[in-house]
Coordinates of C-alpha atoms in Angstrom, one line a residue:
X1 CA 99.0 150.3 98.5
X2 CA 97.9 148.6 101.3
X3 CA 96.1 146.1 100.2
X4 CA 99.0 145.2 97.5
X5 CA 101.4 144.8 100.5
X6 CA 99.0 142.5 102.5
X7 CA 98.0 140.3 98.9
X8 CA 101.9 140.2 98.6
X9 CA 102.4 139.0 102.0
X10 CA 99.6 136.0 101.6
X11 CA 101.1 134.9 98.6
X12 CA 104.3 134.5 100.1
X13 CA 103.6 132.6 103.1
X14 CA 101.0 130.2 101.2
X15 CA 104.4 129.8 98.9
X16 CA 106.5 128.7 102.0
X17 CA 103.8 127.0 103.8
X18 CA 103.9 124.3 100.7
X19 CA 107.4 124.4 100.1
X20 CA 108.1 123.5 103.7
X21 CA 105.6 121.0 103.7
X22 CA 107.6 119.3 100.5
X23 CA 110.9 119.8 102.2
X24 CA 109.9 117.9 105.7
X25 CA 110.3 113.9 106.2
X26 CA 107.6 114.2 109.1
X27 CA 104.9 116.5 110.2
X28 CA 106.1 119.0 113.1
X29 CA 104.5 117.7 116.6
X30 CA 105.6 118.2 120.4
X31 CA 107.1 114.8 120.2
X32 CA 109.8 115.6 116.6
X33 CA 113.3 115.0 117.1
X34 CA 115.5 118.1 118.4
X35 CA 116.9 118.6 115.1
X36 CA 113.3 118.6 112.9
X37 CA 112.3 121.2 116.1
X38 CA 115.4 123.7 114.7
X39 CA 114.7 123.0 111.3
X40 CA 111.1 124.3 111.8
X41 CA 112.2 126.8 114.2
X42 CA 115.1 128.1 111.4
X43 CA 112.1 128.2 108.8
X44 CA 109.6 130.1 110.5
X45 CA 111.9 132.6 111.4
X46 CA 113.6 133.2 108.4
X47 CA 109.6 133.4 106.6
X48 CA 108.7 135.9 109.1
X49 CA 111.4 138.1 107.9
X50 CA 110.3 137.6 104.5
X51 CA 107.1 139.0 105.1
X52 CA 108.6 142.0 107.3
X53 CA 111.1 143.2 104.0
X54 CA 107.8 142.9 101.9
X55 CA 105.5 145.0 104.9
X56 CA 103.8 148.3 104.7
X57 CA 105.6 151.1 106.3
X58 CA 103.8 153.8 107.9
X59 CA 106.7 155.9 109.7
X60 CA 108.8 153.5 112.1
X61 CA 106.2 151.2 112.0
X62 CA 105.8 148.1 110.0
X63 CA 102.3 146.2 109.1
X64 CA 102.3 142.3 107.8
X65 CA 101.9 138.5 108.1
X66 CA 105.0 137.6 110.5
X67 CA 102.9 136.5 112.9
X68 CA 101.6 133.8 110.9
X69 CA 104.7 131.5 110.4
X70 CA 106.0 132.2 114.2
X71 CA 101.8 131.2 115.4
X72 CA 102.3 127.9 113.0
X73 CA 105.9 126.8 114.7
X74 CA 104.8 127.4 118.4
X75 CA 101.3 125.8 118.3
X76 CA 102.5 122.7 116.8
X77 CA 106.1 122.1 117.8
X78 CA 106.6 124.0 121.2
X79 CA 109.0 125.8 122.9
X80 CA 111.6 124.9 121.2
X81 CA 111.0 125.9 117.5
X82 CA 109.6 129.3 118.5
X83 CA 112.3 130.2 120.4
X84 CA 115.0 129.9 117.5
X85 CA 111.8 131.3 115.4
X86 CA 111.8 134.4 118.0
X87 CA 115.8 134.9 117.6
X88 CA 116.0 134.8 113.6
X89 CA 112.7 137.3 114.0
X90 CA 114.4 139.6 116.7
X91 CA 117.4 140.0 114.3
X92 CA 115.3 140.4 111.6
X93 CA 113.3 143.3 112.6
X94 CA 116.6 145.2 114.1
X95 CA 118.2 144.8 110.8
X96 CA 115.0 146.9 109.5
X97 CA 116.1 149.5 112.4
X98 CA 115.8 149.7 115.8
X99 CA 113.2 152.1 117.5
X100 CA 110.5 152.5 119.6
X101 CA 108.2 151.0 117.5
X102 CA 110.6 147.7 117.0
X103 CA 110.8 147.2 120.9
X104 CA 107.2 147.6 120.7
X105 CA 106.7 144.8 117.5
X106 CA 109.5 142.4 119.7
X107 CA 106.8 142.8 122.6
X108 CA 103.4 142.3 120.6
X109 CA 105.2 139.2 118.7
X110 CA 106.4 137.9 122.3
X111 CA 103.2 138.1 123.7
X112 CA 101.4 136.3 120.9
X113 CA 103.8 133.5 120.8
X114 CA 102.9 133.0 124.2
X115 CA 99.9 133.0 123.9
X116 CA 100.0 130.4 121.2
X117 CA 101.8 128.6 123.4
X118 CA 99.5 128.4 126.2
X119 CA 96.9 127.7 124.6
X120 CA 98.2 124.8 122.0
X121 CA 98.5 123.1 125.0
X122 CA 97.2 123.7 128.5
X123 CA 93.6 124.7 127.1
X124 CA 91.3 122.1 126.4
X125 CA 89.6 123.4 122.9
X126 CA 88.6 122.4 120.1
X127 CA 91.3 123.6 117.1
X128 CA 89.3 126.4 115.4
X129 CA 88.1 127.9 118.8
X130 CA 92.0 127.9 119.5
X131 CA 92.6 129.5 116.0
X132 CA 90.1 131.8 116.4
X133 CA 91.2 133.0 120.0
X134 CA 94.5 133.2 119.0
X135 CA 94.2 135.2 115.5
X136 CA 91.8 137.7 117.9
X137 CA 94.4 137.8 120.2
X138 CA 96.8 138.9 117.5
X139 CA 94.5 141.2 115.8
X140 CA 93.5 142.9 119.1
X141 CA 97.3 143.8 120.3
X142 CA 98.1 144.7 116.5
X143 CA 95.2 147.6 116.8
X144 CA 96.3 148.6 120.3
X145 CA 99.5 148.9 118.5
X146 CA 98.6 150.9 115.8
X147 CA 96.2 153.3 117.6
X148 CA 99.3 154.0 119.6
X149 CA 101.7 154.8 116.9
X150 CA 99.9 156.0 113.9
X151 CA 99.3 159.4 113.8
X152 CA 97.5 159.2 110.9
X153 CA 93.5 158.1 111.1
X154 CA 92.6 158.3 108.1
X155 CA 95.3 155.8 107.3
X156 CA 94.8 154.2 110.4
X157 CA 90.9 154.1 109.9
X158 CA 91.7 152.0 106.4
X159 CA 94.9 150.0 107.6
X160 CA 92.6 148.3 110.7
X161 CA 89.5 146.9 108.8
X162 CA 92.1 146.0 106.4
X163 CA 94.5 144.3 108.3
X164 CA 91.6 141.9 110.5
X165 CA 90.4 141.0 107.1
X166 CA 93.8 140.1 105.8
X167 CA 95.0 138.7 109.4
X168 CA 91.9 136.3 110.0
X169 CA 91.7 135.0 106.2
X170 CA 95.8 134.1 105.8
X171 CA 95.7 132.6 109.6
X172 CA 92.6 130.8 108.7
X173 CA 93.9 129.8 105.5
X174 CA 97.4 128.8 106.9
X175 CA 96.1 126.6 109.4
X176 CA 93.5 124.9 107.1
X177 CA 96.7 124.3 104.1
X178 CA 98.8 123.2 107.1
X179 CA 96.7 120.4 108.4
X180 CA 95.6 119.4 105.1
X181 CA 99.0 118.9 103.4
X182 CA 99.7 117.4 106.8
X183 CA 97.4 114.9 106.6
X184 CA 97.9 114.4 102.8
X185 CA 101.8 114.0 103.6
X186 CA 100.9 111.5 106.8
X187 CA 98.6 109.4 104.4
X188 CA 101.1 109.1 101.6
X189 CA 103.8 107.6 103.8
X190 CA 101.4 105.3 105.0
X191 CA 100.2 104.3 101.8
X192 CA 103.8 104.1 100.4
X193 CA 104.9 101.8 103.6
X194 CA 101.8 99.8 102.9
X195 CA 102.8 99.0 99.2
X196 CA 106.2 97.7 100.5
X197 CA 105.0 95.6 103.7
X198 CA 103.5 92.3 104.1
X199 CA 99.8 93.7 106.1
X200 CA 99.3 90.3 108.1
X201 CA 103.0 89.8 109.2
X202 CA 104.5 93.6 109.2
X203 CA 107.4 91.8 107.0
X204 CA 108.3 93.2 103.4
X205 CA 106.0 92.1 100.6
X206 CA 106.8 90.7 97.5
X207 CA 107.1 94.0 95.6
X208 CA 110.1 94.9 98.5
X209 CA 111.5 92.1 98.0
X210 CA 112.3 92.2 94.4
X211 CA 113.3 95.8 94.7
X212 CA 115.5 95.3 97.6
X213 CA 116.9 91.7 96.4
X214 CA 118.3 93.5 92.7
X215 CA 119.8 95.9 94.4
X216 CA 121.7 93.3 96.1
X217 CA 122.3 91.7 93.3
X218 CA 123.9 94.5 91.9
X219 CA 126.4 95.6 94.4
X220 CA 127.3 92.3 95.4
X221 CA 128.6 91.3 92.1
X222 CA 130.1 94.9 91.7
X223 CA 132.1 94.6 95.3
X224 CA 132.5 90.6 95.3
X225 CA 130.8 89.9 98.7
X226 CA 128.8 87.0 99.8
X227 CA 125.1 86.7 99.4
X228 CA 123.0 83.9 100.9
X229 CA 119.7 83.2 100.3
X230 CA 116.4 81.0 101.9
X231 CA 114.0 79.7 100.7
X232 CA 111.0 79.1 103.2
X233 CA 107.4 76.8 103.4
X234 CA 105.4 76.1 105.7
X235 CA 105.0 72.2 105.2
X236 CA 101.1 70.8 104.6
X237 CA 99.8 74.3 105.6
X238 CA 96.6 73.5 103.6
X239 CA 95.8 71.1 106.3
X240 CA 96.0 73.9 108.9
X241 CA 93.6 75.7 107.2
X242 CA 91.4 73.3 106.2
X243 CA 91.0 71.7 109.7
X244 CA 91.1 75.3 111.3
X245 CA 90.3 77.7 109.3
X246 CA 91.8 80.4 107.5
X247 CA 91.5 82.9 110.7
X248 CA 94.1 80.2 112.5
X249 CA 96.1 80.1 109.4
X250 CA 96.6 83.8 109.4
X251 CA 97.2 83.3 113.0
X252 CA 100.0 80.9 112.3
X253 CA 101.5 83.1 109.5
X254 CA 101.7 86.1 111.4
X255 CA 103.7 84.3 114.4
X256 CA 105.8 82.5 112.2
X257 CA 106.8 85.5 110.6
X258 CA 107.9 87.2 113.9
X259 CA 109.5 83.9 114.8
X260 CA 111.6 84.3 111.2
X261 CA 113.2 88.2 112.2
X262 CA 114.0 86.9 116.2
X263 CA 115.6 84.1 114.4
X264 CA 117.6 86.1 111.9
X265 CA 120.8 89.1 112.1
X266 CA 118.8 92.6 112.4
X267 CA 120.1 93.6 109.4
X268 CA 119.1 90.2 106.9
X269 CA 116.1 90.7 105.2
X270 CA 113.0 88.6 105.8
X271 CA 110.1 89.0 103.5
X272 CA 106.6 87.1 103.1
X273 CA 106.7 86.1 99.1
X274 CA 103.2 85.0 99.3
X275 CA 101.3 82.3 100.5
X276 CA 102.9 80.1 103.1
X277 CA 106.4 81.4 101.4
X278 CA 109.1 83.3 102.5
X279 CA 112.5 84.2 102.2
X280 CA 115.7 85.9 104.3
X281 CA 118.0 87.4 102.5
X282 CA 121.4 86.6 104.2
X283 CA 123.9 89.6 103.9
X284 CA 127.6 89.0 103.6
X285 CA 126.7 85.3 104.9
X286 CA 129.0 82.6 103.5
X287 CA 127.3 78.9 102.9
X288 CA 127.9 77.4 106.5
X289 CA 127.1 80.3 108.5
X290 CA 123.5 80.4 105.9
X291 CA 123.3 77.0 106.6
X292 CA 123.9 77.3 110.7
X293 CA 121.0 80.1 110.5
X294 CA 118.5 77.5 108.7
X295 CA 118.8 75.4 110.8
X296 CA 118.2 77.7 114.0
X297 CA 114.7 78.9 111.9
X298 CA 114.4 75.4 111.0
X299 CA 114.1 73.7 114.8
X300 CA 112.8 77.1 116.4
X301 CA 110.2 76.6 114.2
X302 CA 109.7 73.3 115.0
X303 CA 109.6 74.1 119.0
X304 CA 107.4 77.1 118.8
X305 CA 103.9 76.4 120.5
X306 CA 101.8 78.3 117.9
X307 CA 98.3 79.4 119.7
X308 CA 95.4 79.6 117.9
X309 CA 92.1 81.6 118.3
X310 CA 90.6 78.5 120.1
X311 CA 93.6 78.7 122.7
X312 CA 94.8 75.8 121.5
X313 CA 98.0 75.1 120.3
X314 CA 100.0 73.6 117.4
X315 CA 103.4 73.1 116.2
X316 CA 104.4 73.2 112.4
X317 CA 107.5 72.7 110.5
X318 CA 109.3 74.4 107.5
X319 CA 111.6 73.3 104.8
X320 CA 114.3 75.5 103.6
X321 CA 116.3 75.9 100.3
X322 CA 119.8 77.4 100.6
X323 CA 121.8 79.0 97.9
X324 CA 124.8 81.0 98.5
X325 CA 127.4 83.1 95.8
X326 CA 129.5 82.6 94.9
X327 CA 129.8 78.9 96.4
X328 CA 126.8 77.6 95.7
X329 CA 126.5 79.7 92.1
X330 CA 128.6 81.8 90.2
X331 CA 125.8 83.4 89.1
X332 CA 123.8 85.8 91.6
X333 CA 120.9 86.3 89.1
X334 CA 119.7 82.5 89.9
X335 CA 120.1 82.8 93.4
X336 CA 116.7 82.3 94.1
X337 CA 116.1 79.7 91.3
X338 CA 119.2 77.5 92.9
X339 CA 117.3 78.0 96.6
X340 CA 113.8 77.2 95.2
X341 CA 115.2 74.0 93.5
X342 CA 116.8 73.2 97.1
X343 CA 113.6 73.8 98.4
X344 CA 112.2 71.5 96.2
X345 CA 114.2 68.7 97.1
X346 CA 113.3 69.4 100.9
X347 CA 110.0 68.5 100.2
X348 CA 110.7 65.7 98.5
X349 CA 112.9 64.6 100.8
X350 CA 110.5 64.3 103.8
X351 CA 109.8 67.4 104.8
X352 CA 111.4 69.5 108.1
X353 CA 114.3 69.6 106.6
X354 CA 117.4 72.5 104.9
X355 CA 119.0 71.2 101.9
X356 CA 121.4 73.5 100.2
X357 CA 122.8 73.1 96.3
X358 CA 126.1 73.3 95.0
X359 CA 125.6 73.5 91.7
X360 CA 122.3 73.4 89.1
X361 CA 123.6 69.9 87.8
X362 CA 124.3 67.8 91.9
X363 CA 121.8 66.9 93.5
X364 CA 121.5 68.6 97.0
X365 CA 123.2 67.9 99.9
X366 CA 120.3 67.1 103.0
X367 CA 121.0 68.3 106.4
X368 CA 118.8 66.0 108.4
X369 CA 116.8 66.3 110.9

């Protein structure tokens, strides 16, 4: 019987360990915002009262795994989550019945939070010493416990050896699942924020881009708003590289794309579409104001002391394509086409320049330099 009540018990909290872990935006650290502290704090106490209805009785006195989950919130999140953690478990275990043995668990489950508390972070250990300490810790005051208030020694002589086994493998166990789906949940975000940002400039890639640019598409021709669009190149680039080298080029690319955000609203959408190209997205943004804001990129651009490796510096200049809907199309599907053809004509045009298109059949209008 025992040993079906403690098997129970580890299958439950490996169950909520993972669920949690699927449920949380962020892994649970000192530094989490208040409300991902309560959340945790909510969840460990309402899984330490899971494990207390599903606990073997011996009298008053009730044997299982709430430690576990309340060890979990404190070591890793603080104060703050075990002490909500502490008040769901307190109500918990006085909803069981309220004795001398339940002050007694309150105080053992007290104690061992503080413990955990201490030494998560004023002890300078490694993290399985500090395991290991604190599952002893646990295991120790349990058996003081239990010596105390088990009549029974026969029972008490199984329930002991029993219980460290059971206690050291799920802490052990909880820990190691913990930091592993931790770290598997920190290095999918990463990787998922690396397949949509540009790795030399920090600006959206290509693949962003597209994604975010449709979904524009779509809602601005569903709620009739304006959308303006640049196109952006770096003009005779190839000669930067080839008279520097592709280490200056990168050099030149990275500042000119945090050149493009402080140029633009916080909430447009700059994006590196390969190469020496890239684009903002101009949201609600009719054709003037679109054309006002290439032209700030445009002579920024063109006063910016870019410093290469050498500690020299260089200045560049950019052409821009403007299209905007519905003035300059009718047609938000060719946005980009209508800005790459004004882009075109930029270059054509002498370079250093924003040109803008009406329509797919006038040539552009120049803004000169």
């Amino acid at each position: 019987m025992i040993l079906k009540e403690l098997f129970a018990n580890f299958a439950i909290l490996t169950s909520l360990i993972f669920l949690y872990t699927q449920l949380i935006k962020a892994p649970l650290n000192r530094s989490s915002k208040l409300k991902y502290k309560i959340h945790a704090g909510i969840v460990a106490g309402i899984s330490s009262d899971i494990l207390m209805f599903y606990s073997i009785h011996i009298g008053d006195t009730i044997f299982d795994l709430r430690h576990i989950p309340l060890i979990l919130v404190a070591f890793y999140g603080g104060i703050t989550p075990i002490t909500i953690a502490l008040l769901f478990f307190i109500v918990g275990r006085l909803m069981i019945g309220f004795s001398f043995a339940s002050y007694i668990a309150i105080c053992y489950i007290l104690t061992v939070s503080i413990i955990t508390l201490l030494l998560s972070s004023k002890v300078k250990l490694s993290l399985q010493m500090k395991i290991a300490i604190i599952l002893t810790a646990n295991n120790v005051l349990l058996s003081v416990i239990a010596v105390l208030l088990v009549d029974n020694k026969q029972t008490l002589y199984l329930l002991l050896p029993t219980y460290w086994v059971a206690s050291y493998s799920a802490g052990v166990l909880a820990f190691y699942m913990l930091v592993y789906l931790r770290k598997t949940k920190l290095l999918f975000d990463k990787y998922k924020l690396e397949s949509t940002i540009d790795s030399l400039t920090g600006l959206n890639n290509v693949r962003k881009f597209d994604e975010v640019f449709n979904t524009l598409a779509n809602n601005v021709g569903q709620k009739e708003e304006k959308l303006s669009f640049l196109y952006i190149d770096i003009d005779f680039f190839k000669h930067i590289n080839d008279t520097y080298g592709h280490g200056d080029g990168d050099i030149v690319l990275k500042d000119l794309g945090a050149l493009l955000s402080s140029s633009t609203r916080s909430f447009d959408i700059v994006s590196r579409n390969g190469g020496e190209e890239f684009s903002v997205i101009l949201l609600d943004c009719s054709l003037d104001r679109a054309n006002e804001i290439s032209e700030r990129i445009r002579k920024n651009v063109e006063q910016f002391p870019f410093t290469l490796s050498s500690g020299k510096e260089i200045n560049i200049t950019v052409s821009i394509g403007v299209a905007s809907y519905p003035e300059t199309t009718n047609d938000v599907s060719v946005l980009i086409e209508e800005a790459d053809k004004a882009l075109y004509h930029a270059k054509r045009s002498g370079r250093n320049r924003v040109c803008r298109n009406y329509e797919v059949n006038e040539l552009p209008i120049l803004t000169s330099v």
